[in-house]
Coordinates of C-alpha atoms and ligand atoms in Angstrom, one line a residue:
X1 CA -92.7 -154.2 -61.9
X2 CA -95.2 -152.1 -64.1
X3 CA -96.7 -148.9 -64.1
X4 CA -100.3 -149.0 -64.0
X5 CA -100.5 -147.8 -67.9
X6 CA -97.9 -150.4 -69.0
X7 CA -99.8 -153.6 -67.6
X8 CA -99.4 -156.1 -70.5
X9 CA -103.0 -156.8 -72.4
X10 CA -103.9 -159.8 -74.1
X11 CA -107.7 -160.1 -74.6
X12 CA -108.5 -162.9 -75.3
X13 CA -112.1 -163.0 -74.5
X14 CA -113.0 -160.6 -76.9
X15 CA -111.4 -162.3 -79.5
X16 CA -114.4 -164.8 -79.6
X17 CA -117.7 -163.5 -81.6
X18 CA -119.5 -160.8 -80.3
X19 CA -122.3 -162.9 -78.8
X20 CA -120.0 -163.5 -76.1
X21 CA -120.3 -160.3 -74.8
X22 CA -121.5 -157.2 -75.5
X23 CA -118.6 -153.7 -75.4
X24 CA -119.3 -151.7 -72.7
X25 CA -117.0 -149.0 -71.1
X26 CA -117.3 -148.6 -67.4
X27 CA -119.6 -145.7 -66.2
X28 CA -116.9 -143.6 -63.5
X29 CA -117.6 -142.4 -60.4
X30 CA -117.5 -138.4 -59.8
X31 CA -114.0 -138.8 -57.2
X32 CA -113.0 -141.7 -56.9
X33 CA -110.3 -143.0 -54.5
X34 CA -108.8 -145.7 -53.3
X35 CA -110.4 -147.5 -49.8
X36 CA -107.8 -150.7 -50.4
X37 CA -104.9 -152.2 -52.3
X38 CA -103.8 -156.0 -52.4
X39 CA -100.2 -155.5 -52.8
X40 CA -100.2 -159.8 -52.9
X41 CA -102.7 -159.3 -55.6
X42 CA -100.9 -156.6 -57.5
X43 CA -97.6 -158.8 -57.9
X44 CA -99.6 -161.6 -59.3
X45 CA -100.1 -159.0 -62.8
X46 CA -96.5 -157.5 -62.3
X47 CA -97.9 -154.1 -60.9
X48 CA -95.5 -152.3 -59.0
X49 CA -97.3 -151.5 -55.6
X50 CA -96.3 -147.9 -55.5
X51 CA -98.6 -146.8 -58.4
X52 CA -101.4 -146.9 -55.5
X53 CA -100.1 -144.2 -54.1
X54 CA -100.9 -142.4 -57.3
X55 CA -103.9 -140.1 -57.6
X56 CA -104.3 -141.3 -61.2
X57 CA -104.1 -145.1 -60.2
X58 CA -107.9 -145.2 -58.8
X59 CA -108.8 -143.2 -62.1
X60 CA -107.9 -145.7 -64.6
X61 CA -108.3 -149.2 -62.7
X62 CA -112.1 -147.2 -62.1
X63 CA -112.5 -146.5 -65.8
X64 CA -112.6 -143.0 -65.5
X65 CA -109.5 -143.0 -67.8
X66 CA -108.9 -145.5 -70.2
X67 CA -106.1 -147.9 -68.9
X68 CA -104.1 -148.6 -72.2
X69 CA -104.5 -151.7 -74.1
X70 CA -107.8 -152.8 -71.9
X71 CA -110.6 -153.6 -74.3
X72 CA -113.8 -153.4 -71.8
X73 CA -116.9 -155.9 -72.2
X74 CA -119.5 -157.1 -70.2
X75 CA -119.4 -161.1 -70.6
X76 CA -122.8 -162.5 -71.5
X77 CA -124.5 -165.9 -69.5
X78 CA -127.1 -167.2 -67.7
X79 CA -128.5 -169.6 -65.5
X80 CA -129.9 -171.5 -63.2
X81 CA -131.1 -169.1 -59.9
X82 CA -132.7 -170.9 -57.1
X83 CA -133.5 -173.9 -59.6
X84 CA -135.4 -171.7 -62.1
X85 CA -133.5 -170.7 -65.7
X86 CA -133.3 -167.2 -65.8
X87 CA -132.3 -166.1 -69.6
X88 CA -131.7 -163.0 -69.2
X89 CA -128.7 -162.5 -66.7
X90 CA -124.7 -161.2 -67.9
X91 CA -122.3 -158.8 -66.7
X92 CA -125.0 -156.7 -65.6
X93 CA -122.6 -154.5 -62.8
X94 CA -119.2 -155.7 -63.7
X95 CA -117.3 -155.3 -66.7
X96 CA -114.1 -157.3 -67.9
X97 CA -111.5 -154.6 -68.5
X98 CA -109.3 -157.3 -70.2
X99 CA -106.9 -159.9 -69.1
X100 CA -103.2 -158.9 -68.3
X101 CA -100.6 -161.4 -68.9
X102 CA -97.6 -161.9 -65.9
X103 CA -93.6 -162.3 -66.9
X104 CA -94.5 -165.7 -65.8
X105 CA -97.3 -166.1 -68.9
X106 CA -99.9 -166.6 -66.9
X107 CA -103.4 -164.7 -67.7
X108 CA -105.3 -162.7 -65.0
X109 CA -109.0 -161.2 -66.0
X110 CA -109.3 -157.3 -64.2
X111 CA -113.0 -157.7 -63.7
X112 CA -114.4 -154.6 -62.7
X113 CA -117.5 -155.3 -60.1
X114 CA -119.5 -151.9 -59.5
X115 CA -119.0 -150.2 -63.3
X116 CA -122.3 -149.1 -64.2
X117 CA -125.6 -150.0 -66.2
X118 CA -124.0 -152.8 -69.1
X119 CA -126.7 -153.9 -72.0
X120 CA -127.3 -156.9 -68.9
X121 CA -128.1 -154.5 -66.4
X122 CA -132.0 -155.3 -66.4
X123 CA -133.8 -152.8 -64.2
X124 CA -131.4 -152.2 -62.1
X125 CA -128.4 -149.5 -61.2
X126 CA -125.2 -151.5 -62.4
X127 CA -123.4 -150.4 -59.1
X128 CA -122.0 -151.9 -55.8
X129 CA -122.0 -150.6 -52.8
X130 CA -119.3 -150.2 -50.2
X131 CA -120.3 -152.9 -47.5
X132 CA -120.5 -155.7 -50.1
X133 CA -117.3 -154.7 -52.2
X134 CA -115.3 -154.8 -48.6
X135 CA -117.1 -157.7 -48.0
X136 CA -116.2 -159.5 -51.3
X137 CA -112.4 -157.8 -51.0
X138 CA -111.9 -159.7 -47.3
X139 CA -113.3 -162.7 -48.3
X140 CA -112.0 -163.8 -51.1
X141 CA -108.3 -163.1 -49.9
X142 CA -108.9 -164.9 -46.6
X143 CA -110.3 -167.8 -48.6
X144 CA -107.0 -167.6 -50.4
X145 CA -105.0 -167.6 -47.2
X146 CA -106.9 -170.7 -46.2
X147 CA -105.9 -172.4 -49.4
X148 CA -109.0 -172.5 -51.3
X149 CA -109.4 -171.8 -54.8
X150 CA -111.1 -168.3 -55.3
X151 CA -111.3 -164.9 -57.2
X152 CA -108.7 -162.6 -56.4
X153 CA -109.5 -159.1 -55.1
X154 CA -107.0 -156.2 -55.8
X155 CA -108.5 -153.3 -55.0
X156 CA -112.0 -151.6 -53.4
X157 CA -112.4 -147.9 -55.1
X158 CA -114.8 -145.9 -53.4
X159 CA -116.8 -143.0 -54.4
X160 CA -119.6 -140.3 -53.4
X161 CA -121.9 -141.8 -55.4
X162 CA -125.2 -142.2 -53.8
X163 CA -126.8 -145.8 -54.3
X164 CA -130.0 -147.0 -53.4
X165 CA -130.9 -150.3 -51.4
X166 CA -132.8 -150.5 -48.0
X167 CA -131.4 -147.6 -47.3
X168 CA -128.9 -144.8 -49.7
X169 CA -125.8 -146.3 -49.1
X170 CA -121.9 -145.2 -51.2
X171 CA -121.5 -146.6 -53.9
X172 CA -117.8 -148.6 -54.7
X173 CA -116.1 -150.7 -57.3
X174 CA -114.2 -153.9 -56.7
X175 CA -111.3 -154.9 -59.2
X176 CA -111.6 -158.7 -59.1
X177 CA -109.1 -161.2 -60.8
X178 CA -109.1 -164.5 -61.8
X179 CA -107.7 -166.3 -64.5
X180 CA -110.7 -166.7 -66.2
X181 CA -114.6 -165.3 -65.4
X182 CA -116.2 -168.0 -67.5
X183 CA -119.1 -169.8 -65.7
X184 CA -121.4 -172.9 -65.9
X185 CA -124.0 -170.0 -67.2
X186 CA -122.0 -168.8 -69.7
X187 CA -122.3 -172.4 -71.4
X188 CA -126.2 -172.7 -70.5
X189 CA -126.3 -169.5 -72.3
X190 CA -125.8 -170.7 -75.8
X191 CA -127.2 -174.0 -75.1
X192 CA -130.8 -172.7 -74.4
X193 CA -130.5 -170.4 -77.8
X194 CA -129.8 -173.4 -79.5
X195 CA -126.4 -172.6 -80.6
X196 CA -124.4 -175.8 -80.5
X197 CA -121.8 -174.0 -82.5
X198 CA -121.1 -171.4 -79.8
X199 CA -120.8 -174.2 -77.0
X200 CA -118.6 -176.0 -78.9
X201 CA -116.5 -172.7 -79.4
X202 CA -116.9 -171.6 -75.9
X203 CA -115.2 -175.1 -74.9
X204 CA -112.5 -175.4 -77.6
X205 CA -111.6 -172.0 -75.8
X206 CA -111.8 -173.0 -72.3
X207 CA -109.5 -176.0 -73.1
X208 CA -107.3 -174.1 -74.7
X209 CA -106.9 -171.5 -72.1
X210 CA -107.3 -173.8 -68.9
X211 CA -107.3 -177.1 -69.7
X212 CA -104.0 -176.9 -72.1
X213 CA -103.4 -180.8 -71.0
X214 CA -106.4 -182.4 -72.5
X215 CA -106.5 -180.1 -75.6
X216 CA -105.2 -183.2 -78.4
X217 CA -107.1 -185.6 -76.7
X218 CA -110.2 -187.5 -79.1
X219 CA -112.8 -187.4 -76.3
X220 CA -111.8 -183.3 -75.0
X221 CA -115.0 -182.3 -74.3
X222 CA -115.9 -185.8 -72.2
X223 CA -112.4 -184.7 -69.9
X224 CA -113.3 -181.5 -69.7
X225 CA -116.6 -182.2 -68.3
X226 CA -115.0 -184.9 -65.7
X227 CA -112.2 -182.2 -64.8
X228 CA -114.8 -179.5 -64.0
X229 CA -116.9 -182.1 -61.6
X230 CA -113.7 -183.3 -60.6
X231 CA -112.7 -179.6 -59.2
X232 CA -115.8 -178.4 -58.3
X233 CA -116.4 -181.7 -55.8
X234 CA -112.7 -180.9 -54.4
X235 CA -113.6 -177.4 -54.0
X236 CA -116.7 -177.7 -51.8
X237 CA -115.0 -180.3 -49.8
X238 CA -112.3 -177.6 -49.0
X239 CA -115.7 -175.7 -48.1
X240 CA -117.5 -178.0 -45.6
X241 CA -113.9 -178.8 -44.0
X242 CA -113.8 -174.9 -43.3
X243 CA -116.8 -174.4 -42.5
X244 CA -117.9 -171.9 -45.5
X245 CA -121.0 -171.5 -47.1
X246 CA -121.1 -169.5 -50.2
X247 CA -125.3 -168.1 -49.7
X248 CA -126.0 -168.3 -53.7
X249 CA -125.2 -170.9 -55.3
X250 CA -126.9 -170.4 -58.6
X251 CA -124.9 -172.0 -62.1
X252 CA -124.2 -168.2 -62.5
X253 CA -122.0 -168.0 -59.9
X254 CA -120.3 -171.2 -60.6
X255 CA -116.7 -170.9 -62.1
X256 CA -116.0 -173.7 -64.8
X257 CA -112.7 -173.4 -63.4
X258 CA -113.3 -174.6 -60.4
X259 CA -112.5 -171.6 -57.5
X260 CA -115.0 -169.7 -55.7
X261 CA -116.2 -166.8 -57.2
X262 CA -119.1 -164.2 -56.6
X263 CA -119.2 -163.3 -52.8
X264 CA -122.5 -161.7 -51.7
X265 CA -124.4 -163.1 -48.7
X266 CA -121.6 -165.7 -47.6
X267 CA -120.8 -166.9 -44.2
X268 CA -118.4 -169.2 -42.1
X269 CA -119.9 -171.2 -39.3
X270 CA -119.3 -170.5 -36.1
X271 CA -121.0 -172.4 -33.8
X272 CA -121.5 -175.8 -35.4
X273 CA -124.7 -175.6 -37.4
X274 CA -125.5 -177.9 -40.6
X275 CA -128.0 -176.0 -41.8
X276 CA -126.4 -172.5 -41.5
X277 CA -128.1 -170.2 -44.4
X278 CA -126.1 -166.9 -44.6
X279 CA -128.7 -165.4 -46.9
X280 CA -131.4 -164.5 -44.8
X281 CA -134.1 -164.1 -48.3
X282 CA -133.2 -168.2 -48.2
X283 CA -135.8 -168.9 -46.3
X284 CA -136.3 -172.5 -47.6
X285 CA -132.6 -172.6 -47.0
X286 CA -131.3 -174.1 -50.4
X287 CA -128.3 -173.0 -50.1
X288 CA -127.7 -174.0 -46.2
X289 CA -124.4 -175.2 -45.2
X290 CA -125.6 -178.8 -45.5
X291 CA -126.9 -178.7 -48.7
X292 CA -123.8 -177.4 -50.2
X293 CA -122.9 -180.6 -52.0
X294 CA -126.2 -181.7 -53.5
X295 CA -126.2 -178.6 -54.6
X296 CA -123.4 -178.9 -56.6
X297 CA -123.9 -182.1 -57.8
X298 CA -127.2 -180.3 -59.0
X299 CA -125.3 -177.4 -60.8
X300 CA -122.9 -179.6 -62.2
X301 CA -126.0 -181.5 -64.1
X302 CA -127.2 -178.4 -65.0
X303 CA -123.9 -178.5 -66.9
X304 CA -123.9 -181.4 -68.5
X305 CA -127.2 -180.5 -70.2
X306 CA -125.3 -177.3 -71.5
X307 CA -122.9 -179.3 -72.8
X308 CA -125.0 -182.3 -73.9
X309 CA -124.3 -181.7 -77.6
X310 CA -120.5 -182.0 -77.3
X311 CA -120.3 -184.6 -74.6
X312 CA -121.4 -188.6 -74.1
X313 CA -124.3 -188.3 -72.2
X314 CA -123.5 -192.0 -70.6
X315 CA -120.3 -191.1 -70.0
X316 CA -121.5 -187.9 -68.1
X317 CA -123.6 -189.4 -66.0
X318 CA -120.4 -191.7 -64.9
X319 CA -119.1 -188.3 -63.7
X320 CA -121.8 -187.5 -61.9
X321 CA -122.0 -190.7 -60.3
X322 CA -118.4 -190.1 -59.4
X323 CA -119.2 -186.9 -57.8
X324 CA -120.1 -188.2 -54.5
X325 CA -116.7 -190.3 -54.2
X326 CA -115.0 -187.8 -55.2
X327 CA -116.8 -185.0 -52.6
X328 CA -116.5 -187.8 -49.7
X329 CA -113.3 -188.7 -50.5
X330 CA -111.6 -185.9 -50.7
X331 CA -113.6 -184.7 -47.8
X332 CA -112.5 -187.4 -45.6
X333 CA -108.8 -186.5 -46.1
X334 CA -109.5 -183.5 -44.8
X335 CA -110.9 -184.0 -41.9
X336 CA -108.5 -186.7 -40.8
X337 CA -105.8 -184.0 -41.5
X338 CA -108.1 -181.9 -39.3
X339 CA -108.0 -184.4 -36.7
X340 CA -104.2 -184.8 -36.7
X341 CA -104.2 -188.3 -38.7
X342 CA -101.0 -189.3 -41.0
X343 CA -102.9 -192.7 -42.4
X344 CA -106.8 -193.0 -42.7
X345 CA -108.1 -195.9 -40.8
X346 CA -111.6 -197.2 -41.7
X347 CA -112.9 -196.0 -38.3
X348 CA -112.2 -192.4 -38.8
X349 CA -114.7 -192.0 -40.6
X350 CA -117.0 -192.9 -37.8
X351 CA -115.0 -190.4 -35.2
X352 CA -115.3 -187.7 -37.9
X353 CA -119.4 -188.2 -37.6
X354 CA -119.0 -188.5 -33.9
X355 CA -117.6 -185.3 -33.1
X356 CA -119.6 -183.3 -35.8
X357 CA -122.9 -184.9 -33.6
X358 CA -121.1 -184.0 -30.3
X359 CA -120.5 -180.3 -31.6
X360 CA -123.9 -179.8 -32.8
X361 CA -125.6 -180.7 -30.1
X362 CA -123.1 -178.9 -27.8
X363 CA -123.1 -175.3 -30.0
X364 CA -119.3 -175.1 -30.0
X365 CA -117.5 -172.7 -32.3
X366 CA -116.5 -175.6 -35.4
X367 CA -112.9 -173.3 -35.8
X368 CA -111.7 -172.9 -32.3
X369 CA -112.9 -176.5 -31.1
X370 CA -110.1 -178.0 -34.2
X371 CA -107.5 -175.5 -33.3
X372 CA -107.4 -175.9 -29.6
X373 CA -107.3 -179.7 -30.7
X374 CA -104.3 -179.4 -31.5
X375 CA -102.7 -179.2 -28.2
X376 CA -104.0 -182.5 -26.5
X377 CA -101.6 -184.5 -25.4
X378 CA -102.1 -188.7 -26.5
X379 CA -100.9 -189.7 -22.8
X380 CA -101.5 -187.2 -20.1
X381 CA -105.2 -187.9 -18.6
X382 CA -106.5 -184.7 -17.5
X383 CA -105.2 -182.1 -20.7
X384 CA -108.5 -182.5 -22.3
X385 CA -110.3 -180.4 -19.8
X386 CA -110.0 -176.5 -21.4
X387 CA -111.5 -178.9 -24.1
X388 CA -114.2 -180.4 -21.9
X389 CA -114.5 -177.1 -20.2
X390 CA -116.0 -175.9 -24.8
X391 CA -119.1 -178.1 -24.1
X392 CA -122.0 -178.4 -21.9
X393 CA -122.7 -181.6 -21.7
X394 CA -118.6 -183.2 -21.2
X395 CA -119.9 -186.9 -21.2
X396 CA -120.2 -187.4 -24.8
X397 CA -117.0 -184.8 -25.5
X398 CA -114.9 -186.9 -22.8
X399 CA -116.0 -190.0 -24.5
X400 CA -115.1 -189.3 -28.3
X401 CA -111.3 -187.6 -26.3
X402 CA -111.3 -190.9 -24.9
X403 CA -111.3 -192.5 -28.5
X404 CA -109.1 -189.8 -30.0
X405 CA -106.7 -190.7 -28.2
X406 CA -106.6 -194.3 -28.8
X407 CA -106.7 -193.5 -32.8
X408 CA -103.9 -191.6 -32.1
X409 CA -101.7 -194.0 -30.4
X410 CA -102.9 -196.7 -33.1
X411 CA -100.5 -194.5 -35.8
X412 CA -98.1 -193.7 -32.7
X413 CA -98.4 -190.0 -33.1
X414 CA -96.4 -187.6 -31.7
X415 CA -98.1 -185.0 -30.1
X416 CA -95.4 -182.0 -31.3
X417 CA -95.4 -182.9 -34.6
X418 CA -98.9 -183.0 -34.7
X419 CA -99.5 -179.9 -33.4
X420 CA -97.7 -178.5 -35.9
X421 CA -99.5 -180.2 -38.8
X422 CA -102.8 -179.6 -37.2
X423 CA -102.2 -175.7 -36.7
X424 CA -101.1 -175.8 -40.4
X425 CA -105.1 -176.5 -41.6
X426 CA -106.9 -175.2 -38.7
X427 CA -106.7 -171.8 -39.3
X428 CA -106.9 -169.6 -36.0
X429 CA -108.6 -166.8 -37.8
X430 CA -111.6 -166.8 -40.2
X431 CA -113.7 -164.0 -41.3
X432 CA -116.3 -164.1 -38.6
X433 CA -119.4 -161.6 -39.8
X434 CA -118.7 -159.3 -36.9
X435 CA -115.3 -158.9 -38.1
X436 CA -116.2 -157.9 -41.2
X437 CA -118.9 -155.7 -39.7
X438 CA -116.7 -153.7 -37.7
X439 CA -114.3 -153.1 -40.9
X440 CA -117.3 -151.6 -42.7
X441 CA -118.7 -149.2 -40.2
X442 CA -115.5 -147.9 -39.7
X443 CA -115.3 -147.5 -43.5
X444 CA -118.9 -146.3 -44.2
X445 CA -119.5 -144.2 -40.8
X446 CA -116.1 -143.1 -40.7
X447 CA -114.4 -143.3 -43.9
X448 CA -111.4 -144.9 -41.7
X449 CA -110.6 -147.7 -43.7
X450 CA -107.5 -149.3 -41.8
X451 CA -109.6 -152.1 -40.3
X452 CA -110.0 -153.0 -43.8
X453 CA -106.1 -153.4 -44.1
X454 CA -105.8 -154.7 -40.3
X455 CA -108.3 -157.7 -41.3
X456 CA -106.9 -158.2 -44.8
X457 CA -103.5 -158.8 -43.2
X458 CA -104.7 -161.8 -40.6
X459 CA -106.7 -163.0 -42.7
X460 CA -103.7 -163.3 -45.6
X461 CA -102.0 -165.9 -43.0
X462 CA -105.0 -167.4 -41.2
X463 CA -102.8 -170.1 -39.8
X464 CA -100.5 -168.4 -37.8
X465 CA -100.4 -167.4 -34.4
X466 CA -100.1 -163.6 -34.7
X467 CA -100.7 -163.1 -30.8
X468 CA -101.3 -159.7 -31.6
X469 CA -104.3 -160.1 -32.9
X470 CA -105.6 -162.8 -30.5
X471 CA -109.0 -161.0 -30.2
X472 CA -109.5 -161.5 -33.6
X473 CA -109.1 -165.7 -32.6
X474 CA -112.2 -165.0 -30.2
X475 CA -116.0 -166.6 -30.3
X476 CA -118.1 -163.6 -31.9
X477 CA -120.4 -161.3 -29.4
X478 CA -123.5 -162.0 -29.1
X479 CA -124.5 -159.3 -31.8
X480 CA -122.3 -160.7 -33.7
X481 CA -124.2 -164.1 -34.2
X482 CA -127.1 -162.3 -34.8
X483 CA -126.5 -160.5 -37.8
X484 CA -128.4 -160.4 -40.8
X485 CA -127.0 -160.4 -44.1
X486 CA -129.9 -160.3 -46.7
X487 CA -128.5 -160.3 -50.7
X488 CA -129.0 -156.5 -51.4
X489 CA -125.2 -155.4 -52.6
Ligands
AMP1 P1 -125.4 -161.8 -58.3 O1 -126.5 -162.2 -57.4 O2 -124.5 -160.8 -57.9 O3 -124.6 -163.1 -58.8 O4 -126.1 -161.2 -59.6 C1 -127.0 -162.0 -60.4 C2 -127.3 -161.2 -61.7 O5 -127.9 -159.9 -61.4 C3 -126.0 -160.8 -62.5 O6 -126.4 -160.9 -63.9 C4 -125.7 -159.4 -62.0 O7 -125.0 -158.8 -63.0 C5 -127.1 -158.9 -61.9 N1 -127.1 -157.7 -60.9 C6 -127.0 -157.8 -59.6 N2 -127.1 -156.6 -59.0 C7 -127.1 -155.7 -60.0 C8 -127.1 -154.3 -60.1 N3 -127.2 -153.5 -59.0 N4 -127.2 -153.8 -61.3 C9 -127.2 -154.5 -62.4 N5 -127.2 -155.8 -62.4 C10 -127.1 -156.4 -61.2
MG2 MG1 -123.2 -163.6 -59.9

């Protein structure tokens, strides 16, 4: 394990031209200090977890001292923001510090969100403030525990700093990771400036990087664009399965490699609610749970024209024809997993439908309805009822049990086994807003930041019983439901 000033650099990035980017070095922070530390994240770049404990550790992951062989640089894109092409977008608050390679070879981007003013910064202050960069920390490492391809976070570094939004807020950095930052944007970027050369570059090293399988292939750029629809339909299955809805999904924020990336005004559902919008400025609701798919069926298109000059336009629209089998498909086996099943049956898909109606109508909390299903028993008559009990009308709940239960004997399942299977992908725990909530006014009221670790550490292992957190498990208050989360961060 490594010192913090003996990471291994290999930027690769900044190898490319320098109309990739633009070299910035992070603007510090007066005192900075250290509000969290992922030690899961740390071991994924070799750090040794101690080196949090030192004072100097929060100075150079901040950029107030140069971490050796980091070469900083704010990556340049653009993209497509509630349907409109913006040109003019970038690293305008984060800066890529430089990608640190493992003992195992792997590649990890230190992505620095909160650094200052880059040459992208527009009008605006290049920070971050505290709530959003505990928000983002939480998030993307319970999304991790829940299996789904995301960011990494491994570290929140708070400050004094002042920072303006509705109201003065503390400003704080995030250090985000990922094997690569590299977005649909970045593509639409050279594509709208007419530089076929720099897409073609941009691809040749996105293949090389993280698509190493397809790089001798003729047709490279034709797989490559099937592999990125191909991941990005799997990755918002995994979403609508859960339950999350990511609040901007501009091309911007959409990682060519397929995880989630760039958490602002996210949100799970809680009571079942299709067309959830976490971001209350959605007011046409765009981005609503629902729409999630379209969406990025949408984005991916947005894509292919970025890439039209290196791909087979026919041959992309097969891919986006594919997108919906692939989504649904994909989709499907998860739900059935959901629902306990070992085979898929052609009817499931009808019981999957069913009970999404039923919990609708009914307002039932989507993750604590699919864990307590786990516990029905296929013979015994009257266990359904603390299930019956969720629901205020329990004619069309009993119903569906009544047909649950049938599909289940049809594959003979046994009810232990598939408890355990169902408790292994219906978490107990999500990151319910009030949750979150709680962590930061501890943090920014108090400057106690140990809900921030408490959280982190449930939420790493979603699936597990922990009883001693079960309040964490529980329906949110009633002020929890109503927060607001508007996109200022
Ligand atoms: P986001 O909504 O975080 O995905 O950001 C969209 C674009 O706005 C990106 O180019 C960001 O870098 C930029 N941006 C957002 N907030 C700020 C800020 N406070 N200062 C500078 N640029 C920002
Ligand atoms: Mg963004």
């Amino acid at each position: 394990m490594r010192k913090i000033t003996d990471l291994q650099f290999e930027n690769t990035y900044r190898k490319l031209p320098e109309d990739f980017y633009h070299l910035v070095k992070p603007t510090p922070f007066n005192n900075p200090h250290l509000v969290a530390f992922n030690t899961d994240a740390a071991a994924l770049i070799d750090l040794d977890s101690r080196e949090a404990q030192s004072p100097e550790f929060s100075d150079y992951i901040s950029g107030k001292k140069t971490l050796p062989g980091s070469d900083p640089l704010a990556m340049y894109y653009t993209g497509h923001q509630f349907g409109v092409y913006n040109p003019d977008i970038g690293d305008g608050r984060a800066i890529l510090l430089g990608e640190v390679r493992n003992n195992k070879g792997e590649s990890w981007d230190l992505h620095l969100k909160g650094s200052g003013r880059t040459e992208f910064s527009r009008v605006f202050d290049g920070r971050a403030v505290l709530r959003s960069s505990i928000r983002e920390y939480l998030c993307s490492e319970a999304m991790n525990g829940l299996g789904i391809p995301t960011t990494r976070a491994l570290c929140i570094i708070g400050s004094d700093e002042k920072v303006e939004r509705e109201t003065t807020e503390r400003g704080a950095m995030i250090v985000r990771m990922a094997p690569t930052h590299v977005r649909f944007g970045s593509f639409e970027a050279f594509h709208y400036t007419d530089r076929a050369d720099y897409v073609k570059l941009l691809a040749d090293y996105v293949i090389e990087h993280h698509f190493p399988d397809i790089i001798s292939e003729s047709d490279k750029y034709s797989l490559f664009f099937s592999e990125v629809v191909d991941r990005t339909a799997r990755l918002v299955s995994k979403w609508q399965s859960i339950g999350f809805t990511h609040g901007v999904m501009n091309t911007d924020n959409m990682s060519i490699t397929g995880l989630t990336i760039d958490y602002g005004p996210y949100g799970f559902l809680e009571d079942y609610n299709p067309e959830f919008t976490p971001n209350h400025s959605d007011s046409f609701g765009r981005y609503s749970f629902q729409n999630q798919p379209a969406i990025a069926h949408w984005n991916l298109n947005k894509l292919a024209v970025a890439l039209s000059s290196i791909i087979d336009g026919e041959r992309a629209q097969k891919n986006l024809d594919e997108f919906r089998n692939i989504y649904s498909q994909s989709y499907v086996d998860i739900m059935s997993k959901k629902l306990g099943f070992n085979e898929e049956l052609p009817e499931d898909v009808e019981l999957i439908k069913r009970i999404l109606d039923i919990l609708v109508n009914n307002e039932v909390d989507y993750t604590i309805f699919f864990r307590k299903l786990g516990n029905i028993s296929s013979s015994n008559s009257d266990d359904a009822l603390y299930i019956v009990s969720m629901f205020e009308d329990g004619t069309a709940i009993t119903d569906w049990i009544a047909s649950y239960k049938l599909r289940l004997k049809a594959e003979n399942s046994s009810d232990s086994r598939r408890k355990k299977e169902m408790d292994l992908i219906n978490p107990k725990f999500i990151l319910r807003n009030y949750l979150a909530e709680n962590a930061i006014r501890k943090a920014v009221d108090d400057g106690d930041y140990l809900e921030i670790e408490r959280l982190h550490r449930i939420l790493r292992d979603p699936f597990s019983e922990q009883i001693q957190y079960q309040d964490y498990a529980a329906a949110s208050p009633d002020w929890g439901k109503k927060l607001v989360i508007s996109c200022s961060s």
